[in-house]
């Protein structure tokens, strides 16, 4: 769900201390790859036959965790395998779209703060997609700065039982989409969650099998199948899929816990049918013209726009694409994030030999931030490309590009003020900005080098620009 709108704009105090510069060098020799507690007679989650009038929640929240780095026993940073959630997110979206039920699907970053927030807001159906560790019983959360936060099982139990030992656990259903997740799944069961889907502890599940199972499992849940029925449908889809090698073995890797539990219950027992999903995506005035539309049409574009709106804050249109098959720079990305948001450095300069991948690292950092609206405190990302005239060596053109981008994004009004004053005024709000200047080192000769002057003004007159 979207964070609340910020308060009215107000001018920041002047004479903010000049920012320190954190410079990260990329070594030219470094490798860069471009390549339940059970209740009797339960008919629906949380509703017994004696309590049939209780209002049901038709919401599910999906937590994604993709930390860039972890620390070994010597506290040294090491890169973690990259996780790409785009396909799983697309499959989940398609499953609920095809089901056409009035069910809310939310996405968020897996941190302890966001899990606490979800429990406070009353979410009782959770999906975790994260790293799995064969020899440790931790849930791989993020620390908010691109690092790994291993949530221990006792900490997880404490969070789930925050309402006290005599209160029922607020979560009714959990899906742990991770390899080696059985121990974590059993932790949820011990905490009182009545229905948990996970994977065997000693097995690594193929991505294609996980996607196949997840798609059919959630579509079945949405279409008023019980947890047991949906689990059977999901496993059967894996077994019969021609795309899954060793499909019968892969099918057996999925578990429904507790094994002796009564899973013949419904997650969304009374979710009404809808003509379009998600309901919030359609503006009332556009509903009629979208009525007969299909994928790729205006209606589908509205849906996609709504989905992306949850997480897309890069102001470029089209936004700078993330570097393809980008691997091997997780530690550098974490260092940049750590400098910006943990050490509160307002200026980070990324330098290195030509062709080493500075732009790719910068774009990858932008997209990593962009996917974490709820955990990284940035309201707008402004990626400033140099115009063709930049080859003349004038950094002034970068400043003009920034001015135009702010105008195009409706982040400032056109006025007669001097260029620097107009830009500074646009940033004197309570919104937080990340501005990325591309190819700064290629320009700035002689009297045309105005970018350092602009940066000095911004650091003195604003407080919310990095």
Coordinates of C-alpha atoms in Angstrom, one line a residue:
X1 CA 0.0 0.0 0.0
X2 CA 1.1 3.6 -0.7
X3 CA 2.7 5.6 2.1
X4 CA 0.8 8.8 3.1
X5 CA 1.4 12.0 1.3
X6 CA 4.0 14.3 2.9
X7 CA 2.9 17.4 4.7
X8 CA 2.8 20.8 3.0
X9 CA 6.0 22.0 1.5
X10 CA 8.1 24.1 3.8
X11 CA 11.5 25.7 3.3
X12 CA 14.4 24.1 4.9
X13 CA 16.9 26.0 7.1
X14 CA 19.7 27.7 5.3
X15 CA 23.4 27.2 5.7
X16 CA 23.4 23.4 6.0
X17 CA 27.0 22.2 6.5
X18 CA 28.7 21.2 3.3
X19 CA 28.4 17.5 2.5
X20 CA 31.3 15.1 2.8
X21 CA 32.4 13.2 -0.3
X22 CA 32.4 9.5 -0.2
X23 CA 34.4 8.2 -3.2
X24 CA 34.1 4.6 -4.3
X25 CA 36.7 3.4 -6.8
X26 CA 36.1 0.4 -9.1
X27 CA 39.2 -1.6 -9.7
X28 CA 39.8 -2.2 -13.4
X29 CA 41.0 -5.7 -12.6
X30 CA 37.8 -6.6 -10.7
X31 CA 35.4 -9.0 -12.4
X32 CA 32.3 -7.5 -13.8
X33 CA 29.9 -10.0 -15.4
X34 CA 27.7 -8.8 -18.2
X35 CA 26.5 -11.8 -19.0
X36 CA -2.0 -23.5 13.6
X37 CA -3.1 -23.7 16.1
X38 CA -6.2 -25.8 15.1
X39 CA -9.8 -24.8 16.0
X40 CA -12.6 -27.3 15.8
X41 CA -15.2 -27.3 13.0
X42 CA -13.3 -24.6 11.0
X43 CA -14.9 -23.7 7.7
X44 CA -12.9 -20.6 6.8
X45 CA -9.6 -19.2 8.1
X46 CA -10.3 -17.7 11.5
X47 CA -14.1 -18.4 11.3
X48 CA -15.7 -21.3 13.1
X49 CA -19.3 -22.4 12.5
X50 CA -20.2 -20.6 15.7
X51 CA -18.6 -17.4 14.5
X52 CA -19.8 -17.3 10.9
X53 CA -20.7 -13.6 11.1
X54 CA -17.1 -12.5 11.6
X55 CA -15.8 -10.3 8.9
X56 CA -13.1 -11.8 6.7
X57 CA -9.9 -10.3 5.4
X58 CA -9.4 -10.6 1.7
X59 CA -5.8 -9.4 1.7
X60 CA -2.4 -11.1 1.3
X61 CA 1.0 -9.4 1.6
X62 CA 4.0 -10.7 -0.2
X63 CA 7.4 -10.0 1.4
X64 CA 10.5 -10.0 -0.7
X65 CA 14.0 -10.2 0.7
X66 CA 17.0 -9.8 -1.6
X67 CA 20.0 -8.6 0.6
X68 CA 23.1 -7.8 -1.5
X69 CA 25.6 -9.0 1.1
X70 CA 26.0 -11.0 4.3
X71 CA 28.9 -11.2 6.8
X72 CA 30.9 -14.3 7.6
X73 CA 32.2 -15.2 11.0
X74 CA 35.0 -12.8 10.7
X75 CA 32.5 -10.0 9.9
X76 CA 33.8 -9.7 6.4
X77 CA 31.3 -8.8 3.6
X78 CA 30.5 -11.3 1.0
X79 CA 28.1 -11.1 -1.9
X80 CA 24.9 -13.1 -1.8
X81 CA 23.4 -14.8 -4.9
X82 CA 21.1 -12.4 -6.7
X83 CA 17.4 -13.1 -6.5
X84 CA 15.1 -11.9 -9.3
X85 CA 11.5 -11.6 -8.1
X86 CA 10.1 -10.2 -11.3
X87 CA 8.8 -13.5 -12.6
X88 CA 7.3 -14.6 -9.3
X89 CA 5.6 -11.2 -9.0
X90 CA 4.3 -11.4 -12.5
X91 CA 3.0 -15.0 -11.9
X92 CA 1.3 -13.9 -8.7
X93 CA -0.3 -10.9 -10.4
X94 CA -1.5 -13.0 -13.3
X95 CA -3.0 -15.7 -10.9
X96 CA -5.2 -13.1 -9.0
X97 CA -6.0 -11.3 -12.2
X98 CA -7.3 -14.4 -13.9
X99 CA -9.3 -15.4 -10.7
X100 CA -11.1 -12.0 -10.8
X101 CA -11.9 -11.9 -7.1
X102 CA -12.0 -8.9 -4.8
X103 CA -8.7 -9.8 -3.1
X104 CA -6.1 -7.2 -2.3
X105 CA -2.5 -8.1 -3.2
X106 CA 0.2 -6.1 -1.5
X107 CA 4.0 -6.2 -2.0
X108 CA 6.6 -5.1 0.6
X109 CA 10.2 -5.5 1.5
X110 CA 11.0 -8.1 4.2
X111 CA 12.3 -6.2 7.2
X112 CA 11.3 -6.7 10.8
X113 CA 9.8 -3.2 10.8
X114 CA 7.6 -3.9 7.8
X115 CA 6.5 -7.3 9.3
X116 CA 5.5 -5.6 12.5
X117 CA 3.6 -3.0 10.5
X118 CA 1.8 -5.8 8.6
X119 CA 0.8 -7.5 11.8
X120 CA -0.4 -4.2 13.3
X121 CA -2.5 -3.6 10.2
X122 CA -4.2 -7.0 10.6
X123 CA -2.7 -8.9 7.6
X124 CA -3.3 -12.6 8.3
X125 CA -2.0 -14.2 5.1
X126 CA 1.7 -13.8 4.4
X127 CA 4.0 -14.9 1.6
X128 CA 7.8 -14.8 2.1
X129 CA 10.1 -15.0 -0.8
X130 CA 13.8 -15.0 0.2
X131 CA 17.0 -16.9 0.5
X132 CA 17.0 -20.3 2.2
X133 CA 19.9 -21.6 4.2
X134 CA 20.4 -25.3 4.6
X135 CA 22.3 -25.3 7.9
X136 CA 20.7 -22.4 9.7
X137 CA 17.2 -21.8 11.1
X138 CA 16.9 -18.1 10.2
X139 CA 14.5 -16.2 8.0
X140 CA 16.6 -14.1 5.6
X141 CA 15.3 -10.5 6.1
X142 CA 16.9 -7.3 4.9
X143 CA 18.5 -4.7 7.3
X144 CA 17.2 -1.7 5.3
X145 CA 20.6 -0.9 3.8
X146 CA 21.1 -3.8 1.4
X147 CA 22.5 -6.1 4.1
X148 CA 21.3 -9.5 5.4
X149 CA 19.4 -9.6 8.7
X150 CA 19.0 -13.2 9.8
X151 CA 15.8 -13.3 11.9
X152 CA 16.3 -16.0 14.5
X153 CA 13.4 -18.5 15.2
X154 CA 13.0 -17.2 18.8
X155 CA 12.7 -13.6 17.5
X156 CA 10.2 -14.7 15.0
X157 CA 8.1 -16.5 17.7
X158 CA 8.2 -13.3 19.8
X159 CA 7.0 -11.2 17.0
X160 CA 4.1 -13.5 16.1
X161 CA 3.0 -13.8 19.8
X162 CA 3.3 -10.1 20.5
X163 CA -0.3 -10.0 21.6
X164 CA 0.5 -12.2 24.6
X165 CA 0.5 -15.9 25.2
X166 CA -3.3 -16.1 25.8
X167 CA -4.1 -14.4 22.5
X168 CA -4.5 -16.3 19.2
X169 CA -1.6 -15.7 16.7
X170 CA -2.7 -13.0 14.2
X171 CA -1.4 -15.0 11.2
X172 CA -3.6 -17.8 9.8
X173 CA -1.7 -18.7 6.6
X174 CA 2.0 -18.5 5.6
X175 CA 3.8 -19.5 2.4
X176 CA 7.6 -19.6 2.7
X177 CA 9.0 -19.5 -0.9
X178 CA 12.6 -20.5 -0.3
X179 CA 14.8 -23.5 -0.5
X180 CA 15.5 -25.3 2.7
X181 CA 12.6 -23.7 4.4
X182 CA 11.1 -26.6 6.4
X183 CA 12.6 -25.6 9.7
X184 CA 11.3 -22.0 9.2
X185 CA 7.9 -23.4 8.3
X186 CA 7.8 -25.5 11.5
X187 CA 8.7 -22.4 13.5
X188 CA 5.6 -20.7 12.2
X189 CA 3.6 -23.8 13.1
X190 CA 5.0 -23.8 16.6
X191 CA 4.1 -20.1 16.9
X192 CA 0.4 -21.0 16.2
X193 CA 0.0 -20.6 12.4
X194 CA -2.4 -23.3 11.3
X195 CA -1.5 -23.6 7.6
X196 CA 2.1 -23.3 6.3
X197 CA 3.5 -24.1 2.9
X198 CA 7.2 -24.5 2.6
X199 CA 9.9 -26.7 1.1
X200 CA 11.8 -29.7 2.4
X201 CA 14.9 -28.7 4.5
X202 CA 17.3 -30.9 2.6
X203 CA 16.1 -30.0 -0.9
X204 CA 16.8 -27.1 -3.3
X205 CA 13.8 -26.4 -5.4
X206 CA 14.1 -25.4 -9.1
X207 CA 12.8 -21.9 -9.9
X208 CA 10.6 -23.2 -12.7
X209 CA 9.0 -25.7 -10.3
X210 CA 8.4 -23.0 -7.6
X211 CA 6.8 -20.7 -10.2
X212 CA 4.5 -23.5 -11.5
X213 CA 3.4 -24.4 -8.0
X214 CA 2.9 -20.8 -6.8
X215 CA 0.8 -19.8 -9.8
X216 CA -1.7 -22.7 -9.6
X217 CA -1.8 -22.8 -5.8
X218 CA -2.8 -19.1 -5.4
X219 CA -5.2 -19.2 -8.3
X220 CA -7.0 -22.2 -6.6
X221 CA -7.1 -20.4 -3.3
X222 CA -8.6 -17.3 -4.9
X223 CA -11.2 -19.5 -6.6
X224 CA -12.6 -20.8 -3.3
X225 CA -10.6 -24.0 -3.1
X226 CA -9.5 -25.1 0.4
X227 CA -5.9 -25.0 1.4
X228 CA -5.6 -28.8 1.0
X229 CA -7.2 -28.7 -2.5
X230 CA -5.0 -25.8 -3.6
X231 CA -1.9 -27.6 -2.3
X232 CA -2.9 -30.7 -4.3
X233 CA -3.6 -28.6 -7.4
X234 CA -0.2 -26.9 -7.1
X235 CA 1.8 -30.1 -6.7
X236 CA -0.1 -31.8 -9.5
X237 CA 0.7 -28.9 -11.8
X238 CA 4.4 -29.3 -11.1
X239 CA 4.2 -33.1 -11.7
X240 CA 2.5 -32.7 -15.1
X241 CA 4.5 -29.7 -16.3
X242 CA 6.7 -30.5 -19.4
X243 CA 9.0 -27.6 -18.4
X244 CA 10.0 -29.1 -15.0
X245 CA 12.8 -31.7 -15.1
X246 CA 12.4 -34.6 -12.7
X247 CA 8.9 -33.2 -12.1
X248 CA 7.8 -36.0 -9.7
X249 CA 10.8 -35.4 -7.4
X250 CA 10.3 -31.6 -7.6
X251 CA 6.6 -32.0 -6.7
X252 CA 7.5 -33.9 -3.5
X253 CA 9.7 -31.0 -2.3
X254 CA 6.6 -28.9 -1.3
X255 CA 5.2 -29.4 2.2
X256 CA 1.9 -28.4 3.9
X257 CA 2.3 -28.1 7.6
X258 CA 1.4 -29.3 10.1
X259 CA 1.1 -32.8 8.6
X260 CA -1.8 -33.8 10.9
X261 CA -3.6 -30.5 10.6
X262 CA -7.1 -30.0 9.2
X263 CA -6.4 -28.0 6.0
X264 CA -9.9 -28.3 4.5
X265 CA -10.5 -24.7 5.1
X266 CA -10.8 -21.6 2.9
X267 CA -8.5 -18.6 2.9
X268 CA -10.8 -16.3 0.9
X269 CA -14.3 -17.9 1.5
X270 CA -16.5 -15.0 0.6
X271 CA -14.4 -12.9 -1.8
X272 CA -16.9 -11.6 -4.4
X273 CA -16.4 -11.7 -8.2
X274 CA -15.2 -8.6 -9.9
X275 CA -15.2 -7.6 -13.5
X276 CA -11.7 -6.2 -13.4
X277 CA -8.8 -6.9 -11.1
X278 CA -7.4 -5.1 -9.2
X279 CA -10.4 -2.9 -8.5
X280 CA -8.3 0.1 -7.4
X281 CA -6.5 0.1 -10.8
X282 CA -9.5 1.4 -12.7
X283 CA -10.6 5.0 -12.7
X284 CA -14.4 5.2 -12.7
X285 CA -14.4 7.3 -15.9
X286 CA -12.3 4.7 -17.7
X287 CA -14.2 1.6 -16.7
X288 CA -16.6 1.6 -19.7
X289 CA -13.9 2.1 -22.4
X290 CA -11.9 -0.7 -20.8
X291 CA -14.8 -3.2 -20.6
X292 CA -13.9 -5.3 -23.6
X293 CA -10.2 -4.7 -23.6
X294 CA -7.6 -7.5 -23.5
X295 CA -4.0 -7.9 -22.6
X296 CA -1.9 -5.2 -24.3
X297 CA -4.8 -2.9 -24.6
X298 CA -5.7 0.3 -22.7
X299 CA -7.2 -1.7 -19.9
X300 CA -4.0 -3.8 -19.4
X301 CA -1.9 -0.6 -19.5
X302 CA -4.0 0.8 -16.7
X303 CA -3.4 -2.4 -14.7
X304 CA 0.3 -2.3 -15.3
X305 CA 0.5 1.4 -14.4
X306 CA -1.3 0.7 -11.1
X307 CA 1.0 -2.2 -10.3
X308 CA 4.2 -0.3 -11.1
X309 CA 2.9 2.8 -9.2
X310 CA 3.4 0.9 -6.0
X311 CA 7.2 0.8 -6.4
X312 CA 8.2 3.0 -9.4
X313 CA 9.7 6.3 -8.5
X314 CA 12.4 6.7 -11.1
X315 CA 11.4 9.9 -12.9
X316 CA 12.8 9.0 -16.3
X317 CA 10.2 8.1 -18.9
X318 CA 11.1 5.5 -19.9
X319 CA 13.1 4.9 -16.8
X320 CA 16.7 3.9 -17.2
X321 CA 16.5 0.1 -17.7
X322 CA 18.3 -2.0 -15.2
X323 CA 21.6 -3.4 -16.6
X324 CA 20.9 -6.8 -18.2
X325 CA 22.4 -9.9 -16.5
X326 CA 24.1 -7.6 -14.0
X327 CA 26.3 -9.7 -11.6
X328 CA 29.3 -9.3 -9.4
X329 CA 28.9 -5.8 -7.9
X330 CA 26.8 -6.5 -4.8
X331 CA 29.4 -5.3 -2.4
X332 CA 29.9 -2.0 -4.2
X333 CA 26.2 -1.5 -4.3
X334 CA 25.9 -2.1 -0.6
X335 CA 28.8 0.3 0.0
X336 CA 26.9 3.0 -1.9
X337 CA 23.6 2.4 0.0
X338 CA 25.5 2.3 3.3
X339 CA 27.2 5.6 2.6
X340 CA 24.0 7.3 1.5
X341 CA 21.5 6.1 4.1
X342 CA 23.4 4.7 7.1
X343 CA 26.4 7.1 7.2
X344 CA 24.2 10.0 5.9
X345 CA 26.7 11.0 3.2
X346 CA 25.0 13.5 0.9
X347 CA 27.5 13.1 -2.0
X348 CA 28.8 9.8 -3.3
X349 CA 31.1 9.9 -6.3
X350 CA 31.5 6.7 -8.3
X351 CA 34.8 6.7 -10.2
X352 CA 36.8 4.2 -12.2
X353 CA 38.4 3.5 -15.5
X354 CA 36.3 3.9 -18.6
X355 CA 34.2 0.8 -19.4
X356 CA 34.5 -0.6 -15.8
X357 CA 30.7 -0.3 -15.3
X358 CA 30.1 2.9 -13.3
X359 CA 26.8 3.6 -15.1
X360 CA 25.6 0.0 -14.6
X361 CA 26.3 0.2 -10.9
X362 CA 24.5 3.5 -10.6
X363 CA 21.5 2.2 -12.4
X364 CA 21.5 -1.0 -10.4
X365 CA 21.5 1.0 -7.2
X366 CA 18.6 3.2 -8.4
X367 CA 16.5 0.1 -9.2
X368 CA 17.4 -1.5 -5.9
X369 CA 16.2 1.6 -4.1
X370 CA 13.2 1.9 -6.4
X371 CA 11.9 -1.5 -5.3
X372 CA 12.0 -0.5 -1.6
X373 CA 9.7 2.4 -1.3
X374 CA 8.7 1.4 2.3
X375 CA 12.2 0.9 3.7
X376 CA 14.5 3.4 1.9
X377 CA 13.7 7.0 2.6
X378 CA 13.6 8.4 -0.9
X379 CA 10.5 10.0 -2.5
X380 CA 12.0 10.8 -6.0
X381 CA 14.9 9.5 -8.0
X382 CA 16.1 11.9 -10.6
X383 CA 18.5 10.3 -13.1
X384 CA 20.1 13.0 -15.2
X385 CA 21.4 12.1 -18.6
X386 CA 23.7 14.6 -20.4
X387 CA 22.1 15.9 -23.7
X388 CA 23.9 15.5 -27.0
X389 CA 25.6 18.9 -26.5
X390 CA 27.4 17.5 -23.5
X391 CA 30.2 16.4 -25.8
X392 CA 31.2 20.1 -25.9
X393 CA 32.5 19.7 -22.4
X394 CA 29.9 21.9 -20.6
X395 CA 28.7 20.6 -17.3
X396 CA 26.2 23.4 -17.6
X397 CA 24.2 21.2 -19.9
X398 CA 23.7 18.7 -17.0
X399 CA 22.3 21.4 -14.9
X400 CA 19.9 22.4 -17.7
X401 CA 18.9 18.7 -18.1
X402 CA 18.1 18.6 -14.3
X403 CA 16.0 21.7 -14.6
X404 CA 14.0 20.3 -17.5
X405 CA 13.5 17.0 -15.8
X406 CA 12.1 18.7 -12.7
X407 CA 9.7 20.7 -14.9
X408 CA 8.6 17.6 -16.8
X409 CA 8.0 15.7 -13.6
X410 CA 5.9 18.6 -12.2
X411 CA 8.3 18.9 -9.3
X412 CA 8.8 22.6 -9.9
X413 CA 6.9 25.4 -11.5
X414 CA 8.2 27.4 -14.4
X415 CA 9.2 30.9 -13.2
X416 CA 11.5 33.7 -14.1
X417 CA 14.0 33.0 -11.3
X418 CA 17.6 32.4 -12.0
X419 CA 18.4 28.7 -13.0
X420 CA 20.2 27.8 -9.8
X421 CA 17.6 29.4 -7.6
X422 CA 14.8 27.6 -9.4
X423 CA 16.4 24.2 -8.9
X424 CA 17.2 25.0 -5.2
X425 CA 13.7 26.1 -4.6
X426 CA 12.3 22.9 -6.1
X427 CA 14.3 20.8 -3.6
X428 CA 13.4 22.9 -0.5
X429 CA 10.6 20.7 0.5
X430 CA 10.1 17.9 3.0
X431 CA 10.3 15.3 0.2
X432 CA 13.6 13.4 -0.2
X433 CA 15.4 13.2 -3.5
X434 CA 18.2 11.1 -4.9
X435 CA 19.8 12.9 -7.9
X436 CA 22.2 10.9 -10.2
X437 CA 24.4 12.9 -12.6
X438 CA 25.6 10.6 -15.4
X439 CA 29.0 11.1 -17.0
X440 CA 30.1 14.1 -14.9
X441 CA 33.8 13.3 -15.4
X442 CA 33.6 13.8 -19.1
X443 CA 32.9 17.5 -19.0
X444 CA 33.5 20.6 -16.9
X445 CA 36.4 22.5 -18.5
X446 CA 37.3 26.1 -17.7
X447 CA 34.6 28.6 -16.8
X448 CA 31.8 26.3 -17.9
X449 CA 32.2 24.0 -15.0
X450 CA 29.1 25.1 -12.9
X451 CA 28.1 21.8 -11.4
X452 CA 30.3 22.1 -8.2
X453 CA 28.7 25.5 -7.6
X454 CA 25.2 24.1 -7.9
X455 CA 26.1 21.2 -5.6
X456 CA 27.5 23.7 -3.0
X457 CA 24.2 25.7 -3.2
X458 CA 22.1 22.6 -2.7
X459 CA 24.1 21.4 0.2
X460 CA 23.9 24.8 1.9
X461 CA 20.2 25.5 1.2
X462 CA 18.5 22.1 1.3
X463 CA 18.6 19.1 3.6
X464 CA 16.7 16.4 1.7
X465 CA 18.9 16.0 -1.5
X466 CA 21.5 13.3 -1.9

